[in-house]
C-alpha atoms as a printed R data frame, in Angstrom:
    type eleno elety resid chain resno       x       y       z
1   ATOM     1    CA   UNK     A     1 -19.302 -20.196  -4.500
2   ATOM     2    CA   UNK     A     2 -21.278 -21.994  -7.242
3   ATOM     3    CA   UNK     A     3 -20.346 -22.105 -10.949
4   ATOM     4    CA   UNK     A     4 -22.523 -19.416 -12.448
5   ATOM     5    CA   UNK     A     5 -21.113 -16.318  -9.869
6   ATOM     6    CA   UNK     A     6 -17.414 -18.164 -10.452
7   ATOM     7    CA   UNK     A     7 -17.229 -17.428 -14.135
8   ATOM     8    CA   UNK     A     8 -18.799 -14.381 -13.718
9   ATOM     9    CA   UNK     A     9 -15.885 -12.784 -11.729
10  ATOM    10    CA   UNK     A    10 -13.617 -14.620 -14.167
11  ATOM    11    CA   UNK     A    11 -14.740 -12.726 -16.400
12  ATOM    12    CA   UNK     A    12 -15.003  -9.122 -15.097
13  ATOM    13    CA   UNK     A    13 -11.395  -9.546 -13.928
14  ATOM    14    CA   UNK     A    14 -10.449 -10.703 -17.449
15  ATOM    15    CA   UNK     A    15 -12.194  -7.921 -19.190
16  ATOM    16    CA   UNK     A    16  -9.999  -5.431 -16.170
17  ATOM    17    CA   UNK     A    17  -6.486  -7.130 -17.018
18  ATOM    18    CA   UNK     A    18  -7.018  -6.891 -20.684
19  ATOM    19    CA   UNK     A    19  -7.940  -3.171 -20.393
20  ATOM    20    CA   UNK     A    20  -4.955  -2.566 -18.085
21  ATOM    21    CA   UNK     A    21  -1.249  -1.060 -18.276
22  ATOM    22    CA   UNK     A    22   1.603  -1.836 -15.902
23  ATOM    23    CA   UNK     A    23   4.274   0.457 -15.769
24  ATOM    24    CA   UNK     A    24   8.081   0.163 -13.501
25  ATOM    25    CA   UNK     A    25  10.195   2.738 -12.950
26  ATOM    26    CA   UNK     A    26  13.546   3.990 -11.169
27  ATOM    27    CA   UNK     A    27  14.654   7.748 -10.608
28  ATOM    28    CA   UNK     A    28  18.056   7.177 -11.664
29  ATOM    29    CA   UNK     A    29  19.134  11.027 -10.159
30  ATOM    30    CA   UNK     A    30  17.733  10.280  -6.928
31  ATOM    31    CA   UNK     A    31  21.026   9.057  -5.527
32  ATOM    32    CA   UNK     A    32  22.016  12.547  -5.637
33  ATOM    33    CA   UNK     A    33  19.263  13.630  -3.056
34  ATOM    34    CA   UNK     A    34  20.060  10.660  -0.623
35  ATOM    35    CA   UNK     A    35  17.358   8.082  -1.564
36  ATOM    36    CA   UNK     A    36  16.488   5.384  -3.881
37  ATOM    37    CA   UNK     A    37  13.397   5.703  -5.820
38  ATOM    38    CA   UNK     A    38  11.173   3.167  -7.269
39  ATOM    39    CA   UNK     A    39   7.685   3.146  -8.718
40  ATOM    40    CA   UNK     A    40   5.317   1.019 -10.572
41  ATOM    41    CA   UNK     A    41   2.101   2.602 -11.852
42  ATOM    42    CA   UNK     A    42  -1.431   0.184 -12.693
43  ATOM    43    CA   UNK     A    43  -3.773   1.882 -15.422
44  ATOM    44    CA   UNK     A    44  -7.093   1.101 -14.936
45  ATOM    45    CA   UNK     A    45  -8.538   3.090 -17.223
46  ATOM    46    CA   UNK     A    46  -6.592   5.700 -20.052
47  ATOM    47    CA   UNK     A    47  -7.063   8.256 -17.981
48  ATOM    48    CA   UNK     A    48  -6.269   6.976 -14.326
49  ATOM    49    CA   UNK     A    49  -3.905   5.154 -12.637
50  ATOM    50    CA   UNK     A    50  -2.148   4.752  -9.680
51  ATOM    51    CA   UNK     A    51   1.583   5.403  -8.925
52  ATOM    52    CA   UNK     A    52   3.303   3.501  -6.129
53  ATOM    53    CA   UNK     A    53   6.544   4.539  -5.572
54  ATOM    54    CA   UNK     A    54   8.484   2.987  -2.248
55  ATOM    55    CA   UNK     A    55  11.366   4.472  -1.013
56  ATOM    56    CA   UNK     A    56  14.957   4.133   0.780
57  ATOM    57    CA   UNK     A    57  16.442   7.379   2.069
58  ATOM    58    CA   UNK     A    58  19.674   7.745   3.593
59  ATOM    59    CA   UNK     A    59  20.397  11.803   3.919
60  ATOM    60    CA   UNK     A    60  22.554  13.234   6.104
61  ATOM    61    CA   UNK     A    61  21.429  16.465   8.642
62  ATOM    62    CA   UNK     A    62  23.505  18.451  10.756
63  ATOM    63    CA   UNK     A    63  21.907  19.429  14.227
64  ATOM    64    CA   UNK     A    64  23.699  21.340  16.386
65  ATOM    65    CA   UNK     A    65  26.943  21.367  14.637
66  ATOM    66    CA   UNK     A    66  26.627  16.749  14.331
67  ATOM    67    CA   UNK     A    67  26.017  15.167  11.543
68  ATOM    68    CA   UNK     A    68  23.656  13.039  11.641
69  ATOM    69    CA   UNK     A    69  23.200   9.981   8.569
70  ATOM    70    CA   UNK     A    70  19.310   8.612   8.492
71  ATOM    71    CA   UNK     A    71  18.273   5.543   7.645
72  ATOM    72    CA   UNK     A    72  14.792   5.920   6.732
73  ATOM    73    CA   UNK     A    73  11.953   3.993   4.446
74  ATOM    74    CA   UNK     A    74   8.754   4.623   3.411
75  ATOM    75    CA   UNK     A    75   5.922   4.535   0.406
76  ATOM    76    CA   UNK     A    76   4.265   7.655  -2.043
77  ATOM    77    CA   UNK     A    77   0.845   6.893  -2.844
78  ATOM    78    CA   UNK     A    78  -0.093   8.973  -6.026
79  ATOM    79    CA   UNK     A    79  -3.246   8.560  -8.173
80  ATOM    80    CA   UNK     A    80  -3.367  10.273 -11.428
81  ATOM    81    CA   UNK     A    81  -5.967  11.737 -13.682
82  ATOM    82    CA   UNK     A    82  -4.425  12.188 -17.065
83  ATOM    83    CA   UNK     A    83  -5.724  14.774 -19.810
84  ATOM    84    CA   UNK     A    84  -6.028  13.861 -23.354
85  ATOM    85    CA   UNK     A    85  -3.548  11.195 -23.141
86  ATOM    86    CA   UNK     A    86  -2.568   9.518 -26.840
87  ATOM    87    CA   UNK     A    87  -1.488   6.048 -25.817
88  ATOM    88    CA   UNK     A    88  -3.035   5.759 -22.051
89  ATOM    89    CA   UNK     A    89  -1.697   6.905 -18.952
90  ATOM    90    CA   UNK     A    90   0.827   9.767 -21.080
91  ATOM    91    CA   UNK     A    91   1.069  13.377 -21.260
92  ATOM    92    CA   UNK     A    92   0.008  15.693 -18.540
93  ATOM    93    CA   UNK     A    93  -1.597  14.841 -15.650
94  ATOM    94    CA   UNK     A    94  -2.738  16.173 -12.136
95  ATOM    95    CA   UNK     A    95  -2.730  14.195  -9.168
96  ATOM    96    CA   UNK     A    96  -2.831  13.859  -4.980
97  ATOM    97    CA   UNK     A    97  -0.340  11.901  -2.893
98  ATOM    98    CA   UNK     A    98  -0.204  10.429   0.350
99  ATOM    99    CA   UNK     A    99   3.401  10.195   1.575
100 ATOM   100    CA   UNK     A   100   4.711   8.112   4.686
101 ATOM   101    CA   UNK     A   101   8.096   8.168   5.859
102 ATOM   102    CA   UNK     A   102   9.800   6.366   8.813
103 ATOM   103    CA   UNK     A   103  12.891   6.014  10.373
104 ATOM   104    CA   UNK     A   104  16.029   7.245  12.192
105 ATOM   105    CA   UNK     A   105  19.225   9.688  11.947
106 ATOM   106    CA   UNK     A   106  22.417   8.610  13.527
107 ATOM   107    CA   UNK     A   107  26.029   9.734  14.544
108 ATOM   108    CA   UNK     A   108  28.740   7.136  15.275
109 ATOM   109    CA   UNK     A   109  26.079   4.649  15.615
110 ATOM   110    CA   UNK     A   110  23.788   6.311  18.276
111 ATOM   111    CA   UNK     A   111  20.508   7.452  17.671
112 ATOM   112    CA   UNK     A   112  19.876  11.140  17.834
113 ATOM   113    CA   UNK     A   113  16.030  10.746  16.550
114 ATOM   114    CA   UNK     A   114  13.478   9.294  14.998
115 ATOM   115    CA   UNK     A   115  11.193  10.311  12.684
116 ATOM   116    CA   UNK     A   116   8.312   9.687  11.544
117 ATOM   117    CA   UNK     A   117   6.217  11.751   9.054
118 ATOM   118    CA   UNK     A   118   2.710  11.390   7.282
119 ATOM   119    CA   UNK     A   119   2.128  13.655   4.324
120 ATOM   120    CA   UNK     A   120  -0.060  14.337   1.294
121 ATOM   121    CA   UNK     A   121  -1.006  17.325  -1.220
122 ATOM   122    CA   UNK     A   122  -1.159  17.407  -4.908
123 ATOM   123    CA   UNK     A   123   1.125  17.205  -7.953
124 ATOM   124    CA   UNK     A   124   1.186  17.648 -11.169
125 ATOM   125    CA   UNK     A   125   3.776  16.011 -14.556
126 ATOM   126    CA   UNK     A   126   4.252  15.016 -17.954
127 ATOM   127    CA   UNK     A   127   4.782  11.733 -19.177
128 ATOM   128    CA   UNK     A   128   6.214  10.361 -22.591
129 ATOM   129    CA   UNK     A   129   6.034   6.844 -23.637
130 ATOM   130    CA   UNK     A   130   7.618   6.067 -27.276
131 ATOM   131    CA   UNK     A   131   5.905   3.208 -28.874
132 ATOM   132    CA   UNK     A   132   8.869   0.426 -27.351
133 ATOM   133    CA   UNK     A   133   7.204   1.245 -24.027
134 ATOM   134    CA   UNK     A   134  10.395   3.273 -22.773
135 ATOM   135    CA   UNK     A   135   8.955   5.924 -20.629
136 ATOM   136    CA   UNK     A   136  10.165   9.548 -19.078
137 ATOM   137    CA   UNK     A   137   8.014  10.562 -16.260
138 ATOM   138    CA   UNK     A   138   8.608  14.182 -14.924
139 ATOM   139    CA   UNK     A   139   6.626  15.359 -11.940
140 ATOM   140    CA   UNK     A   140   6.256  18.007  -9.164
141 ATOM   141    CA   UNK     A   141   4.260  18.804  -6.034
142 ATOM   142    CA   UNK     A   142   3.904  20.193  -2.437
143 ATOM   143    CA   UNK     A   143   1.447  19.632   0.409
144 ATOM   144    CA   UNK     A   144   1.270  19.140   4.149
145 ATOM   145    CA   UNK     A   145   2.791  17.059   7.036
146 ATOM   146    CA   UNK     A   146  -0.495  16.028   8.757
147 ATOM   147    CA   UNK     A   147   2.217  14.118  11.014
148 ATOM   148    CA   UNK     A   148   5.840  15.648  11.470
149 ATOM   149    CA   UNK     A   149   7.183  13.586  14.957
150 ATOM   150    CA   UNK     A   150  10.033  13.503  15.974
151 ATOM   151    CA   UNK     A   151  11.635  12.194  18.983
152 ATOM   152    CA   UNK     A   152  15.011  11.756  20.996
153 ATOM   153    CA   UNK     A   153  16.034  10.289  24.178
154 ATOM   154    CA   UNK     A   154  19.374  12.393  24.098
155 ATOM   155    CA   UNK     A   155  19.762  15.430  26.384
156 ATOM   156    CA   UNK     A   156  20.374  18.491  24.402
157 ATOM   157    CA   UNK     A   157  18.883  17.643  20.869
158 ATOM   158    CA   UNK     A   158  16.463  20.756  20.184
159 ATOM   159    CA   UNK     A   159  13.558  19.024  17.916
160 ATOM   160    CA   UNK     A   160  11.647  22.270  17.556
161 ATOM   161    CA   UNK     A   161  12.480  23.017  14.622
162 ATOM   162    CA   UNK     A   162  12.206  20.261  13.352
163 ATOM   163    CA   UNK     A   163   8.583  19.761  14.073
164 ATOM   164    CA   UNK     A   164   7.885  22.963  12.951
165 ATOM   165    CA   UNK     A   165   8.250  22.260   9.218
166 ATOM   166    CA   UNK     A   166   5.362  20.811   7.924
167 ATOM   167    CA   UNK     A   167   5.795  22.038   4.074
168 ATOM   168    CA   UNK     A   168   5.994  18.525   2.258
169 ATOM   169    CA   UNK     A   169   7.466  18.375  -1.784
170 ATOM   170    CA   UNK     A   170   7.798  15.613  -3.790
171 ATOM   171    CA   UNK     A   171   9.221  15.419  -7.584
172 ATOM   172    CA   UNK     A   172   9.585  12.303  -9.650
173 ATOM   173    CA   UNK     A   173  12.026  12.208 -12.481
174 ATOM   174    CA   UNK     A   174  12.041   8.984 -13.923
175 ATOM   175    CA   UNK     A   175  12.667   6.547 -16.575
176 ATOM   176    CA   UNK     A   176  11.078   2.856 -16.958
177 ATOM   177    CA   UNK     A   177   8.944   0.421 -19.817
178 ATOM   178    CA   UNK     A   178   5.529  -0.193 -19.573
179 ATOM   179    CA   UNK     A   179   4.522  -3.683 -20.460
């Protein structure tokens, strides 16, 4: 690469990092719904950014009078158009999401299926952000499982169901600091 095209890029992704907002946060409530919820959002521009929010869930289902405990992971892709925001990336906002979800449910340590489950639709939320950079982002939103699969080597285990349910939701109340 010679010199001139070197500082060129140099500088567009200066002028892109100056311009641009990080955000963290953690949904402290979302123990209560059997996952752990992360996110960090990049603002490239006061109006848009994108959310990425991965995610640990360990609910419990009952099947056929078992309980069964999952173990599952997976990653919400949301990117956000906000609407008259005051400081960047605040107030409300409308967005899609892509959702994927893996993983399995268990009783006494065998497998009774696995999942795995590809999702998007659209949402929409609020966000405050005081002028320390705490931040409350609330959010809501449904779509479609474009894949619902699940599977079971076990005898007996009725999936139907199961597969049938392709209404996806997702909701986001969180706190964090941008920086």
């Amino acid at each position: 690469m010679n010199k001139k095209s070197f500082i060129l890029l140099a500088l567009i992704a200066l002028s892109l990092s100056a311009k641009a907002q990080f955000e963290a946060k953690i949904n402290p409530f979302s123990i209560l719904w059997g996952s752990i919820d992360v996110a960090a959002e990049y603002g490239f521009s006061d109006n848009f950014g994108i959310d990425l929010a991965p995610t640990i869930a360990f609910d419990k289902q009952t099947l056929d009078d078992v309980e069964y405990k999952s173990t599952r992971a997976g990653v919400v892709v949301n990117p956000r158009y906000y609407f008259s925001p005051n400081k960047g990336l605040d107030k409300f906002y409308f967005g899609g999401y892509l959702k994927y979800m893996s993983g399995a449910y268990k009783s006494d340590g065998v497998i009774g299926w696995k999942n795995e489950r590809f999702a998007g639709g659209f949402n929409i939320g609020y966000k405050i952000v005081a002028e320390s950079g705490f931040l409350f982002d609330i959010a809501f939103g449904g779509g479609k499982a474009f894949v619902n699969k699940n599977t079971s080597e076990l005898d007996g285990i009725d999936l139907t169901l199961l597969d049938a349910i392709n209404i996806d939701f997702v909701g986001k109340l969180a706190v964090g600091w941008r920086f």
